[in-house]
XYZ file of C-alpha atoms in Angstrom:
456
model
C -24.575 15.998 36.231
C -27.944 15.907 36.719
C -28.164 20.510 36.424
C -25.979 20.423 33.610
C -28.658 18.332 31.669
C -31.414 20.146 32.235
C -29.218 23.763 31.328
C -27.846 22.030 27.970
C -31.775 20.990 27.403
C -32.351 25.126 27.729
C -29.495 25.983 25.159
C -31.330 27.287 21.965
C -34.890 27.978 23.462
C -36.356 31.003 22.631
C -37.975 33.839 25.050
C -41.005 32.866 24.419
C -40.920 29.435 25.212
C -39.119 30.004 28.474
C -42.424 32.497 29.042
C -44.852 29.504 28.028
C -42.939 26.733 29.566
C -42.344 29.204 32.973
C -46.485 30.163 33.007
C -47.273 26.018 32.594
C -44.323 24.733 35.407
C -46.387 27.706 37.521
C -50.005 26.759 36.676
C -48.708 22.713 37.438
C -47.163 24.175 41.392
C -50.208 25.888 41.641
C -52.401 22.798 40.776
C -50.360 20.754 43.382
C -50.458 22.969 46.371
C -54.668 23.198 45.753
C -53.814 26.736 45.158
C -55.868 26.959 41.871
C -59.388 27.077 41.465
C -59.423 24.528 38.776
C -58.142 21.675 41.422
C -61.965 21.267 42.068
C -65.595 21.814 40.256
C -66.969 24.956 41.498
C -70.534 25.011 43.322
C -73.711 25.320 41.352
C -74.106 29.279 42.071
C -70.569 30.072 41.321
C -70.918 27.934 37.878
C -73.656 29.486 36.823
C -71.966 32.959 37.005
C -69.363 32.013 34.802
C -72.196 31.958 31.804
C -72.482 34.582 29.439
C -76.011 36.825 30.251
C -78.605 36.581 26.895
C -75.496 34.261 25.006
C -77.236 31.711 22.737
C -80.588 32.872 23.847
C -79.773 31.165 27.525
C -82.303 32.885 29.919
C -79.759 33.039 32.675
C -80.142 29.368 33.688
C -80.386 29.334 37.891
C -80.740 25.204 37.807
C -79.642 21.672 36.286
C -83.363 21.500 34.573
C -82.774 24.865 32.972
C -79.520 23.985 31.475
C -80.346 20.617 30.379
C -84.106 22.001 28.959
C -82.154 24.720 27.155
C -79.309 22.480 25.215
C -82.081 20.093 23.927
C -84.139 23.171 22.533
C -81.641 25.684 21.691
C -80.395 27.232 18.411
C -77.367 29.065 18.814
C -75.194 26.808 18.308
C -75.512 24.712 15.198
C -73.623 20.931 15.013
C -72.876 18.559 11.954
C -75.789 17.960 9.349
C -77.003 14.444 10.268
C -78.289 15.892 13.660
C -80.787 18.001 11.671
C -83.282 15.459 11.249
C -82.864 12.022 13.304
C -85.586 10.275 11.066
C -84.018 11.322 7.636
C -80.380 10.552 9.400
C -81.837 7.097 9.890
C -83.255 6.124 6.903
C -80.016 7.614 4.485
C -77.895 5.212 7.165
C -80.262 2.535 5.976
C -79.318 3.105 2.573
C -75.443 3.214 3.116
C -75.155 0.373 5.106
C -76.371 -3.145 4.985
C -78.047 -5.262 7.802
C -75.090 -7.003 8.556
C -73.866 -3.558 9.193
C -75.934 -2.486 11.617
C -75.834 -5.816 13.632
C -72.346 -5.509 13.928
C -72.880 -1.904 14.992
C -75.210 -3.113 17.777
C -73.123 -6.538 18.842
C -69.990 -4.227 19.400
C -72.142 -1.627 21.640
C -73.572 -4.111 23.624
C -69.869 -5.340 24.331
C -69.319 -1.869 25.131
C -71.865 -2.397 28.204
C -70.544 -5.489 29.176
C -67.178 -4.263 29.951
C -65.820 -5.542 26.736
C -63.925 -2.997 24.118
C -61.898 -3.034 20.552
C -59.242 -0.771 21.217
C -56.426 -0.078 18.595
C -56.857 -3.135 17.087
C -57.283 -5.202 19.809
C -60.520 -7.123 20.429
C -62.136 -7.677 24.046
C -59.848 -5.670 26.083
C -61.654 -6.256 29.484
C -61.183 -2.871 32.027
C -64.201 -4.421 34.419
C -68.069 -4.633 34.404
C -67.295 -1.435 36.261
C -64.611 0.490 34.515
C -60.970 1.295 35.838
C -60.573 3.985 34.683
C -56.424 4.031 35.493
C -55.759 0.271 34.512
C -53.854 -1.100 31.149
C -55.366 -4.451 31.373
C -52.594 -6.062 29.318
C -49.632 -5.529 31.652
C -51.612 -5.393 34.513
C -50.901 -2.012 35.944
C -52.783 0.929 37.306
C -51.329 4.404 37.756
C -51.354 6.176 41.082
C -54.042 9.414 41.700
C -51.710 11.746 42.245
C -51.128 15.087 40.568
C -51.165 14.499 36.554
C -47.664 16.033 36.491
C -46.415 13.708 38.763
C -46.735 10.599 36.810
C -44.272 9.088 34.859
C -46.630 7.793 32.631
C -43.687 7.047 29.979
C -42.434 4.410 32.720
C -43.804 0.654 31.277
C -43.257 -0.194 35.284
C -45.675 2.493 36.258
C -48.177 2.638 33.403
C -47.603 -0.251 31.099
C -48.249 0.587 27.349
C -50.553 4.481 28.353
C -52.322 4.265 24.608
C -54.160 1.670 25.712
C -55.587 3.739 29.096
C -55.395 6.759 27.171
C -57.793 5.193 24.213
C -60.364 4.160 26.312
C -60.475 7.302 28.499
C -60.901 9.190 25.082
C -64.417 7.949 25.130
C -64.576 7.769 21.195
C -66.861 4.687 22.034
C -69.140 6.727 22.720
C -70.425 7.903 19.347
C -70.561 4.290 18.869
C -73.197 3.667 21.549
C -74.679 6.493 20.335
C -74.833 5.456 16.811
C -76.370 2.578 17.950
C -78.731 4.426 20.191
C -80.380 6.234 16.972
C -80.656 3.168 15.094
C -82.491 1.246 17.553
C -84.250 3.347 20.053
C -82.864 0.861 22.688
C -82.216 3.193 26.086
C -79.970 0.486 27.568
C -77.024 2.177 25.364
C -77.955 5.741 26.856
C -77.618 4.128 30.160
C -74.302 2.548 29.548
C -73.275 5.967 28.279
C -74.581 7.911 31.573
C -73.222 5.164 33.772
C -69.585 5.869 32.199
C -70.144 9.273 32.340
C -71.109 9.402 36.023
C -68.315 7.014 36.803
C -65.290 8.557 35.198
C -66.001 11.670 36.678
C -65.662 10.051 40.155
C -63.280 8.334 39.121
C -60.949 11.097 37.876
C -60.882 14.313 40.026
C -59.866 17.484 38.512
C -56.203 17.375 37.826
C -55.625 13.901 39.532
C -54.731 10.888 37.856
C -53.141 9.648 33.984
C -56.167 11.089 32.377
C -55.248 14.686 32.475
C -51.590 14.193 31.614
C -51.467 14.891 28.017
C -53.399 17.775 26.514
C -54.331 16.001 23.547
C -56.251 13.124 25.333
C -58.320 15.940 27.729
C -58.694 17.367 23.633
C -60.790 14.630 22.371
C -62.242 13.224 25.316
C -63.765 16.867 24.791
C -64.689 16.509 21.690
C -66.089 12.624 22.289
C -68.529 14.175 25.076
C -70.146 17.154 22.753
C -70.703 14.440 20.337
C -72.380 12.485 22.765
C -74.576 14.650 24.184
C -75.937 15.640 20.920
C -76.682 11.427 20.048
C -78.120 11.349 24.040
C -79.654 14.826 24.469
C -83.091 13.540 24.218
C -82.672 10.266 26.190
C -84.650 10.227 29.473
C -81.837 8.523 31.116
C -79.670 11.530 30.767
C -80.319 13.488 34.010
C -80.055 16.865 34.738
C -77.748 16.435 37.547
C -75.272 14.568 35.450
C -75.321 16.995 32.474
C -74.771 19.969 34.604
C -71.747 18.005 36.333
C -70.726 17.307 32.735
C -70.967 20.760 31.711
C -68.605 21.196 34.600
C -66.073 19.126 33.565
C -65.970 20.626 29.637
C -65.589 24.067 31.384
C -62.909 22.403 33.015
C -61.290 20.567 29.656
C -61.372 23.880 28.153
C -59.153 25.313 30.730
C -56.688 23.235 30.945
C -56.208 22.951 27.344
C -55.892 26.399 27.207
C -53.661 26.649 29.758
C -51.339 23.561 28.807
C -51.415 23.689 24.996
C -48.591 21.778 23.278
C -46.957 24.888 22.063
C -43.402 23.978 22.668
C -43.872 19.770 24.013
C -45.272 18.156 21.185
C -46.322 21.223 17.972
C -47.676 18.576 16.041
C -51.194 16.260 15.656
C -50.940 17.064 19.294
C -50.812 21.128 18.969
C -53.370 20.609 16.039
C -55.334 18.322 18.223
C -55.971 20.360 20.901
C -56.514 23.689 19.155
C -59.864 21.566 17.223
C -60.902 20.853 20.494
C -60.754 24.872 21.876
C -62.679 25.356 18.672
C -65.312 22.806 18.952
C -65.469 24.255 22.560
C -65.970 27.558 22.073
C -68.313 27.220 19.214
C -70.706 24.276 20.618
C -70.577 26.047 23.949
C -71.508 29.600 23.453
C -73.469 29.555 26.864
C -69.918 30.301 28.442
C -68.474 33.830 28.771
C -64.794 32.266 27.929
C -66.116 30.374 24.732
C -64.921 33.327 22.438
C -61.705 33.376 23.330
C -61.763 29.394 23.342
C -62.950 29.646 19.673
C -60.495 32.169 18.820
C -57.432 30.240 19.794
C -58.133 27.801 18.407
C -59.056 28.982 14.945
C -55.628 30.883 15.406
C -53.439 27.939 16.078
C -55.140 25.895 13.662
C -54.968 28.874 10.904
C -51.722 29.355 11.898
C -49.930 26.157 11.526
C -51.417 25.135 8.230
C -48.342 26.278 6.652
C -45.883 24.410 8.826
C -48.234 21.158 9.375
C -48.671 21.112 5.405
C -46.188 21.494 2.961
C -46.935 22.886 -0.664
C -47.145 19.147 -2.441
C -49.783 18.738 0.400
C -47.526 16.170 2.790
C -48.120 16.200 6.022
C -44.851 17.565 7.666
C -43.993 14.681 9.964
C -44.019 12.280 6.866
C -46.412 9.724 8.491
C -49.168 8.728 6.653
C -51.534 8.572 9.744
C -50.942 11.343 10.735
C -51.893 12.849 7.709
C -55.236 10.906 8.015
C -55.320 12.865 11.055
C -54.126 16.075 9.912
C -56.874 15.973 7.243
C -59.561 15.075 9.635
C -58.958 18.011 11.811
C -59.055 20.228 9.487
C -62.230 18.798 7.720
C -64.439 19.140 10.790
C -63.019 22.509 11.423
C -63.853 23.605 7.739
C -67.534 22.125 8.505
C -68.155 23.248 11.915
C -66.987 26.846 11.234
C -69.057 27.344 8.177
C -72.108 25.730 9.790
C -71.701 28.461 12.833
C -70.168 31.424 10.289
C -66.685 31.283 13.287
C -64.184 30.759 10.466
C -63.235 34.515 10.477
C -62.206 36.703 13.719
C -64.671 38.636 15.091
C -65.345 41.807 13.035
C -62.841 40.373 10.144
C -63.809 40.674 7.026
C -62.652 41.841 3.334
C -59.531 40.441 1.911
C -58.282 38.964 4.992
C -61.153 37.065 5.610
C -61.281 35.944 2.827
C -58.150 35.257 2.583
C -57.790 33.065 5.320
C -60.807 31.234 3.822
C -59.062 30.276 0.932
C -55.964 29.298 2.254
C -57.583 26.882 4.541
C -59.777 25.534 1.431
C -56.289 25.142 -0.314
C -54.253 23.456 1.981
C -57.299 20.640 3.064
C -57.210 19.705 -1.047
C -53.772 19.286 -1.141
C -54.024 17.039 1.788
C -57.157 15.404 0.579
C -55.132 14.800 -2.954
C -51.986 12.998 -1.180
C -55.067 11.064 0.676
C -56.216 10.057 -2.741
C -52.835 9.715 -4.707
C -51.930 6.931 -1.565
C -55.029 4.699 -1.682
C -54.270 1.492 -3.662
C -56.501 0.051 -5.720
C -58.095 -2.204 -3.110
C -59.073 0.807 -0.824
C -56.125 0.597 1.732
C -52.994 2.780 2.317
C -49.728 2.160 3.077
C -48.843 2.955 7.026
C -45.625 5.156 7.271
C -43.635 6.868 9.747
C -45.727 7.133 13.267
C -49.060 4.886 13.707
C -50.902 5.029 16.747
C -54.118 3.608 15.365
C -56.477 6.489 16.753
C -59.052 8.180 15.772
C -61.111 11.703 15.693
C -64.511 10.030 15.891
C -65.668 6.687 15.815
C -68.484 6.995 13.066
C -68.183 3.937 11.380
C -65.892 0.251 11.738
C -63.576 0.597 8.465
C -60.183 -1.141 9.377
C -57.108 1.373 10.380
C -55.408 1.368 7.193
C -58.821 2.492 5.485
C -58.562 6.447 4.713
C -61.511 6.929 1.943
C -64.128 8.088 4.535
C -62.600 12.013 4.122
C -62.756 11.367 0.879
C -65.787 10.789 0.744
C -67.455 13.462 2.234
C -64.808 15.743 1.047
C -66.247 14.611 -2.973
C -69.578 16.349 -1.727
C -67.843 19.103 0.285
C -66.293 20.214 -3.131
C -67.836 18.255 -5.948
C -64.644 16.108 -6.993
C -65.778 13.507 -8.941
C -61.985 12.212 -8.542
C -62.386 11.784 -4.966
C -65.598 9.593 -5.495
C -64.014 7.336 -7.460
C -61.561 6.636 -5.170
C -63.782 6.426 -2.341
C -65.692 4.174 -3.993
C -69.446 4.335 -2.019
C -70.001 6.861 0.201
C -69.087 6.435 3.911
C -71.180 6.315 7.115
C -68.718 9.385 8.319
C -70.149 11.524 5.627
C -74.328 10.802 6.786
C -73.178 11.972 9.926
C -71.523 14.677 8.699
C -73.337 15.979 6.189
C -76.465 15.238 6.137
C -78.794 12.665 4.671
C -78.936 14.647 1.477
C -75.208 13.872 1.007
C -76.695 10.624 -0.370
C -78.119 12.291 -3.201
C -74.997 14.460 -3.402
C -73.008 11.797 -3.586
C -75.241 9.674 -5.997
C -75.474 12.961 -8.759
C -71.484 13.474 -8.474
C -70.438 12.022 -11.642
C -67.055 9.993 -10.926
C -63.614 10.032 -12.924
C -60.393 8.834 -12.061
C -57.530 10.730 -10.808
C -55.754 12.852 -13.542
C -52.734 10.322 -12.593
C -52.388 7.130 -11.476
C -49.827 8.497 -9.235
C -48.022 11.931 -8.217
């Protein structure tokens, strides 16, 4: 009974997806049996080789100190606009937010180093002073270290509810540490971040464990770590040995997203998901020789699922309003990153298709920035739809779940809508970070009007 499942499951699948499916099961054996490489980190002298010779102005790094010297210097590479100027970053922060604000800011990090966390709406979700890394605290259970294909992780018995693991090991606290960090100056929020650091990569082997069994948590517990290091880059507690281990482990991420992309499992926020991360890989990370064809695949999937992900009265296909959030998120920071590093285009594209591809992705974010816009009510919440898991891209500010006006926001400055201002009412932390402290000025000359409608 059992074979004549799994050959009814096969009726309908196309060639290709038997050839993706096939390579994955493959990769997986391979994994199990410690045949692959990527079962382990590789030794300083071997990593080093897999950099790309005069990339990003990198003079051939031989050491930790080299690597870690050249990120805090370099400029190849070229991050969001609030990490231009920390001071000015600051002080525009200081304008958008109130005191009460920023004490909140700083009460929840210092929960953060106390063991203590708000998770998906849940306050003071205890994993330990030092972290388990494989526990759901709420039913009490903690999943095995085996192989990550070898845990039934959809099994309550085994893993209890996995969101909860899964949103703690995406490490999107750590931007709020890090917020905190620049505010204050205080290094006992670096150290909280390096302690996690060191410990979850301990903690969680290459391939072993619940932590590398979906594709979209290794995706932004990516993207959570580049964000870090560019709040901690400067912090004295951040050692060279545990940045080069780091640097390890995002080779690492990048690989097995690559090589387990959601192609066939899950083509939705999950496909989406982990094609940002690729992207925010292989342009943040020039240093490495794969980072092009990181970048490229995942400007391809991205590109290439805009008209499937987002239909022409700019609804997100799954008909969930959070996931639209989502949807729009992705492809906001993959509008601003690529334009801030010229990587929107394929290498050597240009003309018409270039341009082309420009405008479609310019055209499809504004139709989903619209539906944003056409579903906040009056008071500044939307209506949750259809699937809700409560997550986030990045943690850059503490507006409740159902509050989607932070895209808008930055989004009015992105393209001068004076519509989307006066939805979004003030400007949002998000967009400081984002943008720049000059989005405050932005954002103050934008005149505001109301939607052409009150509804569509």
């Amino acid at each position: 009974m059992k074979a004549l499942a799994k050959l009814k499951k096969l009726k309908g699948r196309s060639r290709d997806e038997f050839r993706v499916r096939g390579a994955q099961a493959c990769a997986a054996f391979a994994e199990r049996r410690g045949w692959s490489r990527l079962t382990r980190l590789p030794a300083d002298e071997a990593f080093f080789k897999l950099f790309a010779r005069g990339a990003a102005n990198l003079p051939a790094p031989a050491s930790a100190e080299q690597l870690l010297a050249h990120f805090r210097t370099r400029t190849g590479a070229a991050f969001f606009g609030g990490f231009a100027d920390r001071g000015r970053t600051v002080a525009a922060l200081r304008r958008v937010n109130d005191e009460r604000a920023e004490q909140e800011l700083i009460a929840c990090a210092s929960r953060i180093g106390e063991g203590r966390f708000d998770l998906l709406g849940l306050r003071d979700v205890r994993f330990g002073k030092e972290v388990d890394w494989h526990l759901e605290p709420l039913a009490g259970k903690r999943t095995p270290l085996a192989h990550w294909s070898r845990i039934d992780y959809l099994n309550a018995e085994i893993a209890g509810d996995k969101k909860i693991t899964w949103e703690l090991n995406r490490h999107q606290y750590f931007s709020t540490l890090g917020r905190a960090y620049w505010l204050t100056g205080d290094e006992r929020f670096a150290e909280t971040f390096c302690a996690h650091l060191r410990s979850w990569m301990e903690l969680n082997p290459p391939k072993l464990g619940i932590n590398w069994a979906s594709s979209l948590e290794v995706a932004f517990r990516s993207i959570s770590w580049l964000w870090a290091f560019h709040f901690f880059k400067d912090s004295t507690r951040l050692s060279p040995a545990l940045f080069l281990d780091a640097f390890k482990f995002l080779h690492l991420h990048a690989r097995h997203l690559e090589t387990y992309l959601s192609t066939y499992f899950s083509p939705n926020t999950h496909l989406t998901g982990e094609a940002l991360a690729l992207f925010y890989l292989g342009t943040l990370l020039p240093e490495f020789e794969d980072a092009p064809r990181w970048r490229a695949t995942g400007r391809r999937i991205l590109l290439a699922e805009l008209d499937r992900h987002v239909r022409p009265d700019g609804t997100y296909f799954e008909q969930s309003s959070y996931y639209h959030r989502y949807t729009t998120d992705f492809y906001l920071h993959f509008l601003l990153l690529a334009r801030a590093n010229g990587t929107l285009h394929e290498d050597g594209e240009e003309g018409e298709r270039a341009a082309g591809a420009e405008s479609k992705l310019e055209n499809k974010l504004l139709a989903l920035l619209d539906h944003l816009m056409y579903l906040t009510r009056p008071d500044g919440t939307s209506p949750l739809y259809g699937d809700d898991d409560g997550g986030r891209l990045v943690m850059l500010d503490e507006r409740p779940a159902n509050d989607f006006r932070a895209p808008l926001s930055t989004a009015s400055v992105v393209f001068k809508r004076g519509d989307y201002k006066f939805v979004a009412g003030e400007l949002a932390e998000e967009t400081v970070w984002l943008l720049g402290a000059e989005s405050v000025e932005a954002f103050a000359r934008l005149a505001a009007h109301a939607p052409a409608g009150a509804s569509r």
